[in-house]
Every structure is written in C-alpha cells, then in structure tokens.
Amino acid sequence: MKFWRLKIGIYAVVWSLIIGMLTAAYLNLVNWVIDLVWHQYLDPAVSSKWYPFLVCIPLGFLIGFLNERWGNYPLTIEQVLTQVRLKGQLNYHNWWKSFILGLLALGAGGNIGPEASTTVLTSSMINWLGDRMRWATSMRQKVSLWYGKMQTQDLARAPRFSQLFKNKYQRVFVISGLVGIRIVGAAIVFKLFPEEGVFGMHHRIINWEWINLLTSIPTIIIGIAFGWLFVHLENWAALIINAKISKIWQGGIFGLILAISSLITSDILFSGEFRIVPFTHEAFNHSIIFLLVVALVKAVMSNLGFAMGWRGGTIFPAIFSSVAVGTACAMMLPGDVRINAIVVIAASLTFILEKPLLTIILLLLLVPIELAPVIIVVAFLVGRIIKLFPASE
C-alpha cells in the first residue's frame, strides 16, 4: 500500500512538472503565433495600414464559424471558477476548443489577453491529474498507473480528491508542493526559450509635491468612473449585438471593425501586454485628445470583441486603457504627472478587478517602484469604497 502511494506521488510530481512546462509553452506559442502573423505589420520599415484587413477579416469569419459549431470558447476565468465552485471540478474534455479559439483570437490581433485560455488549459490539466490520482487510488494495483485508461464508472466510484489526504494540513502541504513544482516546470521552459518579458522592476525619480494630495481626489473619482465604464461596456456590448446575426457574421464583422480601428493606432490591436511599459514612457508626448480616444476605443474594442466571439482575458487591455486615460488626466492637473496618472490607473484597475492586492502586484511590476506607497493606499481605499457602495446590477 505504501509503495503504491509512493508511485502515485512520483506520478503527481512528474505530471506537475509537465503541466508547468506545457503552460509556459502555450504562452510562448501565443507570442510565436502573433510574431509569425504580424511580423510584417509590426516592422516599421514594411508596415502597411491595410495589412490588418487581410488578417482580421478572414480569421474573424473563421472564429465566428467555430463559435457557431462549438459554442463560446475559451471559457473565462470567472466561468472556470464558477464550475469548480458549483461542481467541484472542471470539465476538461473540451480543453482543445479553448486552445484553438483562444489561439486564433490572439493570433488574429484580438484586443484580449491570454489569461483566459491559459487558465482553462492549466486548470484542465490540473483537474485531469487530480482525477488520475483519485482513479489510481481507487483501483490500487489493478491497473497501470502510467498507461491505464480511466473509465467513467471507475472514476464515479473513486474517492473525492480531499479524501486522498489524512487531514487538511497534509492536503495544503501536498498541493502547495505540486504548485511549486509547476512553477519550476514553467521556469525551465522560460529559461530554455526566453521571450520578451512584460514584468520587471522599474525606477524613476518622482517629484513629490503637496499639491498631489489635492489632485488625488479628482483623480480617484476619474479612475473609479473609468473603471465603472469599462466594466459596464461588456454588458452594453452584449445588449447592442443583434441576436439575429449569426455568430459567423459577428466574428467577421468584428474583424472588420478591429481592422478599421487599427487605423487610429496599432496599439488598438492585441492586449497591449508588451506595449504597456513603453507606452508609459511615450504617452506624455501624445495629445490629451489622442490619449482619451485610445483609452475609450481600446476599452470598447476589448468588450465588443468579447461579445462578438473574440473571447479572452481583459486584464491587460484594462491596464492599457487605464494608463491612457490616467496620463491624459495627469496632463491637465498640477503636480507631478506620474503621481496623478498612477492614482487614476490604480483606482480604475481596482474597480475593474475588485481585488486590491492583485492590482498592487500587477502595477508594482509595471510602473516605477517609487510609486508603491501611492498604489497601495489608492488600491485599498478604492477596495474599501467598493465594499461600502457595491455596484447595483
């Protein structure tokens, strides 16, 4: 019995390492596909304003066709969490639908991030591994752990995952260890196949001024207002889409809309993940009107695209839009512009995510670390405001 449990432990360790490596490989694959499709467009020497029309429209129709056949994929992070909370597990048999449609929307230049499809794929693999452990425990040594095929009836009789452990502390210890192994697996792939990183520690001299205490009031209000707008754009986009239009046409029409919007700036395309840090340096060289247009259009395109079948994560588009509107507001107010901007960005992102701690972690890896005190105070303050005055649905 102890030997069999040891074999299950080794199996879990090996597959946790593989899951981490596959997760990192998928993120690298996303970047590789985007580079493959858009290398010509992103090269200033050969860039053509008509290129997005050649990519977005046909791939949009393909995305719509697959949505019509398979349903709305990839699942969102909220949908994954809801399935796990209500059913105790995720249906991982349709992982390939999230993989294909997620990769298509990202490769086609969709204004969405990879976090949704990545969450589905990683959660599916973790759920599958948990089922394998449950199944192997129930079957004992009647089957091959590495090559045996799980049968539905055998899995139905298997113990729940929590019952594989003696107590809660053992479960937390084992799960934490397996998570650590997955991180090691991802780190191996990123080390062997390094990609341009979006996160890092940045430094810049900040001119602290007392006037920024006064400007923090309107900037927090503006940040919350923009966050409210971004959140509600998803509902409004869903309402204005005519249900009589087939998903195929919705996908193609949005491809056309996305291509037209790229004529404003190429930053409307993609999630903005790799452009956030450079954009923070360039933004103060743009006009206020241009920044507000970019912020609004990017927010609209992210949510409209989602409603029309170009599904994915909205965290990075939300950050990029918040940076644009924050910079525009900062340029109109007295005091240090970077302090004014970060107050708007932190307030907006906290309202959108409803998770102050996540906002703090994300922004500390994107903006100068010297602004950490402002980010922390604003994030927790807005988080408190959200709790005191919850938005009515």
Short mmCIF file of N, CA and C in Angstrom, two decimals, residues 18-174:
data_model
loop_
_atom_site.label_atom_id
_atom_site.label_comp_id
_atom_site.label_asym_id
_atom_site.label_seq_id
_atom_site.Cartn_x
_atom_site.Cartn_y
_atom_site.Cartn_z
N ILE A 18 5.40 18.59 -15.82
CA ILE A 18 4.98 18.67 -17.23
C ILE A 18 3.92 19.74 -17.41
N ILE A 19 2.96 19.83 -16.49
CA ILE A 19 1.90 20.84 -16.58
C ILE A 19 2.49 22.24 -16.57
N GLY A 20 3.45 22.49 -15.69
CA GLY A 20 4.11 23.78 -15.65
C GLY A 20 4.81 24.09 -16.96
N MET A 21 5.47 23.10 -17.52
CA MET A 21 6.19 23.28 -18.79
C MET A 21 5.22 23.52 -19.94
N LEU A 22 4.10 22.80 -19.95
CA LEU A 22 3.12 22.99 -21.01
C LEU A 22 2.45 24.36 -20.93
N THR A 23 2.21 24.84 -19.71
CA THR A 23 1.62 26.17 -19.53
C THR A 23 2.54 27.24 -20.11
N ALA A 24 3.83 27.15 -19.77
CA ALA A 24 4.80 28.11 -20.29
C ALA A 24 4.93 27.97 -21.81
N ALA A 25 4.89 26.74 -22.29
CA ALA A 25 5.00 26.51 -23.73
C ALA A 25 3.82 27.14 -24.48
N TYR A 26 2.64 27.09 -23.88
CA TYR A 26 1.47 27.70 -24.53
C TYR A 26 1.65 29.22 -24.63
N LEU A 27 2.12 29.85 -23.55
CA LEU A 27 2.34 31.30 -23.58
C LEU A 27 3.39 31.67 -24.62
N ASN A 28 4.45 30.86 -24.73
CA ASN A 28 5.45 31.10 -25.77
C ASN A 28 4.86 30.88 -27.16
N LEU A 29 3.97 29.89 -27.27
CA LEU A 29 3.33 29.62 -28.56
C LEU A 29 2.48 30.81 -28.99
N VAL A 30 1.75 31.41 -28.03
CA VAL A 30 0.94 32.59 -28.34
C VAL A 30 1.80 33.70 -28.93
N ASN A 31 2.93 33.98 -28.26
CA ASN A 31 3.82 35.03 -28.74
C ASN A 31 4.42 34.68 -30.10
N TRP A 32 4.72 33.40 -30.29
CA TRP A 32 5.30 32.96 -31.57
C TRP A 32 4.29 33.12 -32.70
N VAL A 33 3.04 32.76 -32.45
CA VAL A 33 1.99 32.88 -33.47
C VAL A 33 1.76 34.35 -33.83
N ILE A 34 1.68 35.21 -32.81
CA ILE A 34 1.49 36.64 -33.06
C ILE A 34 2.64 37.20 -33.89
N ASP A 35 3.87 36.79 -33.53
CA ASP A 35 5.04 37.26 -34.27
C ASP A 35 5.02 36.74 -35.71
N LEU A 36 4.59 35.49 -35.88
CA LEU A 36 4.54 34.88 -37.21
C LEU A 36 3.55 35.61 -38.11
N VAL A 37 2.37 35.91 -37.55
CA VAL A 37 1.30 36.53 -38.34
C VAL A 37 1.55 38.02 -38.57
N TRP A 38 2.08 38.69 -37.53
CA TRP A 38 2.13 40.14 -37.56
C TRP A 38 3.54 40.72 -37.71
N HIS A 39 4.52 39.89 -37.95
CA HIS A 39 5.90 40.41 -38.05
C HIS A 39 6.02 41.50 -39.11
N GLN A 40 5.38 41.27 -40.26
CA GLN A 40 5.46 42.25 -41.34
C GLN A 40 4.81 43.56 -40.92
N TYR A 41 3.66 43.48 -40.26
CA TYR A 41 2.93 44.69 -39.87
C TYR A 41 3.67 45.46 -38.78
N LEU A 42 4.31 44.74 -37.85
CA LEU A 42 4.98 45.37 -36.73
C LEU A 42 6.35 45.92 -37.11
N ASP A 43 6.84 45.59 -38.29
CA ASP A 43 8.12 46.11 -38.76
C ASP A 43 7.89 47.48 -39.40
N PRO A 44 8.37 48.56 -38.77
CA PRO A 44 8.10 49.91 -39.29
C PRO A 44 8.55 50.09 -40.74
N ALA A 45 9.56 49.34 -41.15
CA ALA A 45 10.11 49.52 -42.50
C ALA A 45 9.15 49.03 -43.58
N VAL A 46 8.33 48.03 -43.24
CA VAL A 46 7.44 47.45 -44.26
C VAL A 46 5.97 47.49 -43.83
N SER A 47 5.67 48.19 -42.76
CA SER A 47 4.32 48.21 -42.22
C SER A 47 3.31 48.76 -43.23
N SER A 48 2.16 48.13 -43.31
CA SER A 48 1.09 48.58 -44.21
C SER A 48 -0.19 48.73 -43.40
N LYS A 49 -0.87 49.86 -43.59
CA LYS A 49 -2.09 50.11 -42.83
C LYS A 49 -3.22 49.19 -43.27
N TRP A 50 -3.06 48.56 -44.43
CA TRP A 50 -4.10 47.66 -44.93
C TRP A 50 -3.90 46.22 -44.48
N TYR A 51 -2.74 45.91 -43.91
CA TYR A 51 -2.46 44.54 -43.51
C TYR A 51 -3.48 43.97 -42.52
N PRO A 52 -3.92 44.74 -41.49
CA PRO A 52 -4.92 44.20 -40.56
C PRO A 52 -6.20 43.73 -41.25
N PHE A 53 -6.58 44.37 -42.36
CA PHE A 53 -7.79 43.95 -43.07
C PHE A 53 -7.61 42.55 -43.66
N LEU A 54 -6.38 42.24 -44.10
CA LEU A 54 -6.10 40.93 -44.70
C LEU A 54 -6.07 39.82 -43.66
N VAL A 55 -5.80 40.20 -42.39
CA VAL A 55 -5.70 39.20 -41.32
C VAL A 55 -6.99 39.11 -40.52
N CYS A 56 -7.48 40.23 -40.05
CA CYS A 56 -8.60 40.24 -39.09
C CYS A 56 -9.91 39.75 -39.69
N ILE A 57 -10.19 40.13 -40.93
CA ILE A 57 -11.50 39.78 -41.50
C ILE A 57 -11.63 38.28 -41.77
N PRO A 58 -10.72 37.65 -42.53
CA PRO A 58 -10.89 36.19 -42.75
C PRO A 58 -10.79 35.37 -41.48
N LEU A 59 -9.84 35.73 -40.59
CA LEU A 59 -9.75 34.99 -39.33
C LEU A 59 -10.96 35.25 -38.45
N GLY A 60 -11.55 36.44 -38.58
CA GLY A 60 -12.77 36.73 -37.84
C GLY A 60 -13.91 35.81 -38.24
N PHE A 61 -14.06 35.60 -39.56
CA PHE A 61 -15.09 34.68 -40.03
C PHE A 61 -14.81 33.25 -39.56
N LEU A 62 -13.54 32.85 -39.51
CA LEU A 62 -13.19 31.52 -39.02
C LEU A 62 -13.54 31.39 -37.54
N ILE A 63 -13.22 32.42 -36.76
CA ILE A 63 -13.57 32.42 -35.34
C ILE A 63 -15.08 32.31 -35.17
N GLY A 64 -15.84 33.07 -35.96
CA GLY A 64 -17.30 33.01 -35.88
C GLY A 64 -17.84 31.64 -36.26
N PHE A 65 -17.25 31.03 -37.30
CA PHE A 65 -17.67 29.70 -37.73
C PHE A 65 -17.46 28.67 -36.62
N LEU A 66 -16.30 28.72 -35.98
CA LEU A 66 -16.00 27.76 -34.91
C LEU A 66 -16.88 28.02 -33.69
N ASN A 67 -17.18 29.29 -33.41
CA ASN A 67 -18.11 29.60 -32.32
C ASN A 67 -19.50 29.03 -32.60
N GLU A 68 -19.90 29.12 -33.86
CA GLU A 68 -21.20 28.59 -34.26
C GLU A 68 -21.24 27.07 -34.06
N ARG A 69 -20.14 26.39 -34.37
CA ARG A 69 -20.09 24.94 -34.28
C ARG A 69 -19.88 24.44 -32.86
N TRP A 70 -18.99 25.09 -32.10
CA TRP A 70 -18.54 24.57 -30.80
C TRP A 70 -19.15 25.27 -29.59
N GLY A 71 -19.56 26.52 -29.76
CA GLY A 71 -20.02 27.28 -28.60
C GLY A 71 -19.02 28.37 -28.24
N ASN A 72 -19.27 29.06 -27.14
CA ASN A 72 -18.45 30.19 -26.73
C ASN A 72 -17.21 29.73 -25.98
N TYR A 73 -16.10 29.74 -26.67
CA TYR A 73 -14.80 29.37 -26.08
C TYR A 73 -13.77 30.42 -26.49
N PRO A 74 -12.71 30.60 -25.69
CA PRO A 74 -12.41 29.91 -24.43
C PRO A 74 -13.31 30.39 -23.29
N LEU A 75 -13.43 29.55 -22.27
CA LEU A 75 -14.14 29.95 -21.08
C LEU A 75 -13.38 31.09 -20.40
N THR A 76 -14.12 31.92 -19.67
CA THR A 76 -13.46 32.99 -18.92
C THR A 76 -12.96 32.46 -17.59
N ILE A 77 -12.12 33.24 -16.92
CA ILE A 77 -11.64 32.84 -15.60
C ILE A 77 -12.82 32.70 -14.64
N GLU A 78 -13.79 33.61 -14.75
CA GLU A 78 -14.97 33.54 -13.87
C GLU A 78 -15.76 32.26 -14.12
N GLN A 79 -15.90 31.84 -15.37
CA GLN A 79 -16.63 30.61 -15.68
C GLN A 79 -15.90 29.39 -15.13
N VAL A 80 -14.58 29.39 -15.23
CA VAL A 80 -13.80 28.28 -14.67
C VAL A 80 -14.00 28.19 -13.16
N LEU A 81 -13.89 29.33 -12.49
CA LEU A 81 -14.05 29.35 -11.03
C LEU A 81 -15.46 28.95 -10.62
N THR A 82 -16.45 29.36 -11.40
CA THR A 82 -17.84 29.00 -11.09
C THR A 82 -18.06 27.51 -11.22
N GLN A 83 -17.53 26.90 -12.29
CA GLN A 83 -17.65 25.45 -12.45
C GLN A 83 -17.02 24.70 -11.29
N VAL A 84 -15.83 25.13 -10.89
CA VAL A 84 -15.13 24.46 -9.80
C VAL A 84 -15.90 24.63 -8.50
N ARG A 85 -16.43 25.83 -8.27
CA ARG A 85 -17.15 26.10 -7.03
C ARG A 85 -18.46 25.33 -6.94
N LEU A 86 -19.21 25.23 -8.05
CA LEU A 86 -20.51 24.58 -8.04
C LEU A 86 -20.42 23.06 -8.18
N LYS A 87 -19.48 22.59 -9.02
CA LYS A 87 -19.40 21.17 -9.32
C LYS A 87 -18.20 20.49 -8.68
N GLY A 88 -17.30 21.29 -8.13
CA GLY A 88 -16.10 20.73 -7.52
C GLY A 88 -15.06 20.30 -8.52
N GLN A 89 -15.30 20.54 -9.80
CA GLN A 89 -14.35 20.15 -10.83
C GLN A 89 -14.62 20.92 -12.11
N LEU A 90 -13.69 20.83 -13.05
CA LEU A 90 -13.83 21.47 -14.35
C LEU A 90 -13.92 20.39 -15.42
N ASN A 91 -14.87 20.57 -16.32
CA ASN A 91 -14.98 19.62 -17.44
C ASN A 91 -13.83 19.88 -18.42
N TYR A 92 -12.82 19.03 -18.33
CA TYR A 92 -11.61 19.27 -19.10
C TYR A 92 -11.61 18.60 -20.48
N HIS A 93 -12.68 17.95 -20.83
CA HIS A 93 -12.70 17.23 -22.10
C HIS A 93 -12.78 18.17 -23.31
N ASN A 94 -13.21 19.42 -23.07
CA ASN A 94 -13.31 20.38 -24.18
C ASN A 94 -12.15 21.37 -24.17
N TRP A 95 -11.04 21.00 -23.55
CA TRP A 95 -9.90 21.92 -23.46
C TRP A 95 -9.42 22.37 -24.83
N TRP A 96 -9.50 21.48 -25.82
CA TRP A 96 -8.97 21.77 -27.15
C TRP A 96 -9.75 22.89 -27.84
N LYS A 97 -11.02 23.06 -27.47
CA LYS A 97 -11.81 24.15 -28.05
C LYS A 97 -11.29 25.50 -27.55
N SER A 98 -11.00 25.56 -26.24
CA SER A 98 -10.43 26.79 -25.69
C SER A 98 -9.05 27.05 -26.27
N PHE A 99 -8.29 25.99 -26.49
CA PHE A 99 -6.95 26.13 -27.05
C PHE A 99 -7.00 26.72 -28.45
N ILE A 100 -7.82 26.14 -29.31
CA ILE A 100 -7.86 26.57 -30.71
C ILE A 100 -8.46 27.97 -30.84
N LEU A 101 -9.63 28.20 -30.23
CA LEU A 101 -10.27 29.50 -30.36
C LEU A 101 -9.49 30.60 -29.65
N GLY A 102 -8.89 30.27 -28.51
CA GLY A 102 -8.07 31.25 -27.81
C GLY A 102 -6.87 31.66 -28.65
N LEU A 103 -6.21 30.67 -29.24
CA LEU A 103 -5.02 30.94 -30.06
C LEU A 103 -5.39 31.71 -31.32
N LEU A 104 -6.55 31.39 -31.90
CA LEU A 104 -7.00 32.08 -33.10
C LEU A 104 -7.27 33.56 -32.83
N ALA A 105 -8.02 33.84 -31.76
CA ALA A 105 -8.36 35.22 -31.43
C ALA A 105 -7.11 36.04 -31.10
N LEU A 106 -6.18 35.44 -30.38
CA LEU A 106 -4.94 36.13 -30.04
C LEU A 106 -4.08 36.34 -31.27
N GLY A 107 -3.95 35.31 -32.10
CA GLY A 107 -3.14 35.42 -33.30
C GLY A 107 -3.72 36.36 -34.33
N ALA A 108 -5.05 36.55 -34.30
CA ALA A 108 -5.71 37.44 -35.25
C ALA A 108 -5.62 38.90 -34.84
N GLY A 109 -4.96 39.16 -33.70
CA GLY A 109 -4.79 40.55 -33.26
C GLY A 109 -5.87 41.03 -32.34
N GLY A 110 -6.66 40.10 -31.80
CA GLY A 110 -7.76 40.48 -30.91
C GLY A 110 -7.29 41.28 -29.71
N ASN A 111 -8.10 42.22 -29.30
CA ASN A 111 -7.78 43.10 -28.17
C ASN A 111 -8.10 42.39 -26.86
N ILE A 112 -7.51 41.23 -26.67
CA ILE A 112 -7.71 40.42 -25.47
C ILE A 112 -6.37 39.77 -25.09
N GLY A 113 -6.29 39.32 -23.84
CA GLY A 113 -5.05 38.72 -23.36
C GLY A 113 -5.15 37.20 -23.28
N PRO A 114 -4.03 36.53 -23.01
CA PRO A 114 -4.01 35.06 -22.98
C PRO A 114 -4.42 34.46 -21.65
N GLU A 115 -4.78 35.30 -20.66
CA GLU A 115 -5.02 34.74 -19.32
C GLU A 115 -6.24 33.82 -19.26
N ALA A 116 -7.27 34.06 -20.09
CA ALA A 116 -8.47 33.21 -20.06
C ALA A 116 -8.16 31.81 -20.57
N SER A 117 -7.61 31.73 -21.79
CA SER A 117 -7.32 30.42 -22.37
C SER A 117 -6.24 29.70 -21.56
N THR A 118 -5.28 30.44 -21.03
CA THR A 118 -4.24 29.82 -20.20
C THR A 118 -4.84 29.21 -18.95
N THR A 119 -5.77 29.94 -18.32
CA THR A 119 -6.44 29.43 -17.12
C THR A 119 -7.20 28.15 -17.41
N VAL A 120 -7.91 28.12 -18.54
CA VAL A 120 -8.67 26.92 -18.92
C VAL A 120 -7.73 25.74 -19.11
N LEU A 121 -6.66 25.94 -19.88
CA LEU A 121 -5.75 24.84 -20.18
C LEU A 121 -5.05 24.33 -18.93
N THR A 122 -4.55 25.24 -18.10
CA THR A 122 -3.85 24.82 -16.88
C THR A 122 -4.81 24.14 -15.91
N SER A 123 -5.99 24.74 -15.72
CA SER A 123 -6.99 24.15 -14.81
C SER A 123 -7.44 22.78 -15.30
N SER A 124 -7.58 22.63 -16.61
CA SER A 124 -7.98 21.33 -17.18
C SER A 124 -6.93 20.26 -16.88
N MET A 125 -5.66 20.61 -17.07
CA MET A 125 -4.59 19.64 -16.80
C MET A 125 -4.52 19.29 -15.32
N ILE A 126 -4.70 20.28 -14.46
CA ILE A 126 -4.67 20.03 -13.02
C ILE A 126 -5.83 19.15 -12.61
N ASN A 127 -7.03 19.44 -13.17
CA ASN A 127 -8.21 18.63 -12.85
C ASN A 127 -8.04 17.19 -13.34
N TRP A 128 -7.46 17.05 -14.54
CA TRP A 128 -7.20 15.71 -15.07
C TRP A 128 -6.23 14.94 -14.17
N LEU A 129 -5.19 15.63 -13.70
CA LEU A 129 -4.22 14.97 -12.82
C LEU A 129 -4.89 14.55 -11.51
N GLY A 130 -5.74 15.42 -10.97
CA GLY A 130 -6.47 15.06 -9.75
C GLY A 130 -7.34 13.83 -9.95
N ASP A 131 -8.01 13.74 -11.12
CA ASP A 131 -8.83 12.57 -11.42
C ASP A 131 -7.98 11.32 -11.57
N ARG A 132 -6.81 11.45 -12.17
CA ARG A 132 -5.92 10.30 -12.30
C ARG A 132 -5.50 9.79 -10.92
N MET A 133 -5.21 10.71 -10.01
CA MET A 133 -4.81 10.32 -8.66
C MET A 133 -5.96 9.63 -7.92
N ARG A 134 -7.18 10.18 -8.09
CA ARG A 134 -8.36 9.57 -7.46
C ARG A 134 -8.60 8.18 -8.02
N TRP A 135 -8.55 8.09 -9.35
CA TRP A 135 -8.80 6.81 -10.02
C TRP A 135 -7.76 5.77 -9.64
N ALA A 136 -6.48 6.17 -9.61
CA ALA A 136 -5.41 5.23 -9.27
C ALA A 136 -5.55 4.74 -7.84
N THR A 137 -5.96 5.64 -6.94
CA THR A 137 -6.13 5.25 -5.54
C THR A 137 -7.25 4.24 -5.39
N SER A 138 -8.34 4.43 -6.14
CA SER A 138 -9.48 3.51 -6.01
C SER A 138 -9.20 2.16 -6.65
N MET A 139 -8.38 2.15 -7.72
CA MET A 139 -8.11 0.91 -8.43
C MET A 139 -6.95 0.13 -7.81
N ARG A 140 -6.18 0.82 -6.94
CA ARG A 140 -4.99 0.22 -6.33
C ARG A 140 -4.07 -0.34 -7.41
N GLN A 141 -3.70 -1.59 -7.35
CA GLN A 141 -2.72 -2.12 -8.29
C GLN A 141 -3.36 -2.98 -9.39
N LYS A 142 -4.65 -2.72 -9.64
CA LYS A 142 -5.33 -3.48 -10.68
C LYS A 142 -5.02 -2.97 -12.09
N VAL A 143 -4.51 -1.75 -12.17
CA VAL A 143 -4.26 -1.14 -13.47
C VAL A 143 -2.86 -0.53 -13.50
N SER A 144 -2.41 -0.17 -14.70
CA SER A 144 -1.14 0.53 -14.85
C SER A 144 -1.36 2.02 -14.61
N LEU A 145 -0.63 2.57 -13.66
CA LEU A 145 -0.79 3.98 -13.32
C LEU A 145 -0.45 4.88 -14.50
N TRP A 146 0.57 4.53 -15.25
CA TRP A 146 1.06 5.39 -16.32
C TRP A 146 0.31 5.20 -17.64
N TYR A 147 -0.19 3.99 -17.89
CA TYR A 147 -0.80 3.72 -19.19
C TYR A 147 -2.27 3.34 -19.11
N GLY A 148 -2.78 3.10 -17.92
CA GLY A 148 -4.17 2.68 -17.77
C GLY A 148 -5.14 3.77 -18.20
N LYS A 149 -6.27 3.35 -18.77
CA LYS A 149 -7.29 4.30 -19.22
C LYS A 149 -8.39 4.40 -18.18
N MET A 150 -8.70 5.65 -17.81
CA MET A 150 -9.76 5.87 -16.82
C MET A 150 -11.12 5.57 -17.44
N GLN A 151 -11.91 4.79 -16.76
CA GLN A 151 -13.27 4.54 -17.17
C GLN A 151 -14.22 5.41 -16.35
N THR A 152 -15.28 5.88 -16.99
CA THR A 152 -16.21 6.78 -16.31
C THR A 152 -16.79 6.15 -15.06
N GLN A 153 -17.17 4.87 -15.14
CA GLN A 153 -17.78 4.20 -13.99
C GLN A 153 -16.78 4.02 -12.85
N ASP A 154 -15.52 3.78 -13.19
CA ASP A 154 -14.49 3.65 -12.15
C ASP A 154 -14.24 5.00 -11.47
N LEU A 155 -14.23 6.05 -12.26
CA LEU A 155 -14.00 7.39 -11.71
C LEU A 155 -15.15 7.82 -10.81
N ALA A 156 -16.37 7.41 -11.18
CA ALA A 156 -17.54 7.77 -10.37
C ALA A 156 -17.47 7.13 -8.99
N ARG A 157 -16.83 5.96 -8.90
CA ARG A 157 -16.72 5.27 -7.59
C ARG A 157 -15.49 5.71 -6.80
N ALA A 158 -14.62 6.49 -7.42
CA ALA A 158 -13.38 6.90 -6.77
C ALA A 158 -13.66 7.91 -5.65
N PRO A 159 -12.80 7.96 -4.64
CA PRO A 159 -12.98 8.93 -3.55
C PRO A 159 -12.80 10.35 -4.06
N ARG A 160 -13.33 11.32 -3.34
CA ARG A 160 -13.12 12.71 -3.69
C ARG A 160 -11.65 13.06 -3.46
N PHE A 161 -11.20 14.10 -4.13
CA PHE A 161 -9.79 14.46 -4.05
C PHE A 161 -9.37 14.75 -2.61
N SER A 162 -10.23 15.43 -1.85
CA SER A 162 -9.88 15.78 -0.47
C SER A 162 -9.73 14.54 0.41
N GLN A 163 -10.36 13.42 -0.01
CA GLN A 163 -10.30 12.19 0.78
C GLN A 163 -8.99 11.42 0.57
N LEU A 164 -8.16 11.91 -0.34
CA LEU A 164 -6.87 11.25 -0.56
C LEU A 164 -5.86 11.60 0.53
N PHE A 165 -6.21 12.56 1.39
CA PHE A 165 -5.27 13.03 2.40
C PHE A 165 -5.83 12.78 3.80
N LYS A 166 -4.91 12.63 4.74
CA LYS A 166 -5.31 12.34 6.12
C LYS A 166 -6.01 13.51 6.77
N ASN A 167 -5.54 14.73 6.46
CA ASN A 167 -6.14 15.92 7.07
C ASN A 167 -5.91 17.12 6.17
N LYS A 168 -6.47 18.27 6.59
CA LYS A 168 -6.38 19.48 5.79
C LYS A 168 -4.95 19.96 5.63
N TYR A 169 -4.15 19.82 6.67
CA TYR A 169 -2.77 20.30 6.62
C TYR A 169 -1.93 19.51 5.61
N GLN A 170 -2.17 18.19 5.57
CA GLN A 170 -1.46 17.37 4.60
C GLN A 170 -1.86 17.75 3.18
N ARG A 171 -3.17 18.02 2.98
CA ARG A 171 -3.65 18.41 1.66
C ARG A 171 -3.03 19.73 1.21
N VAL A 172 -3.00 20.71 2.10
CA VAL A 172 -2.43 22.02 1.78
C VAL A 172 -0.93 21.88 1.47
N PHE A 173 -0.25 21.05 2.25
CA PHE A 173 1.19 20.85 2.05
C PHE A 173 1.48 20.22 0.69
N VAL A 174 0.72 19.19 0.35
CA VAL A 174 0.94 18.48 -0.93
C VAL A 174 0.60 19.39 -2.11
#
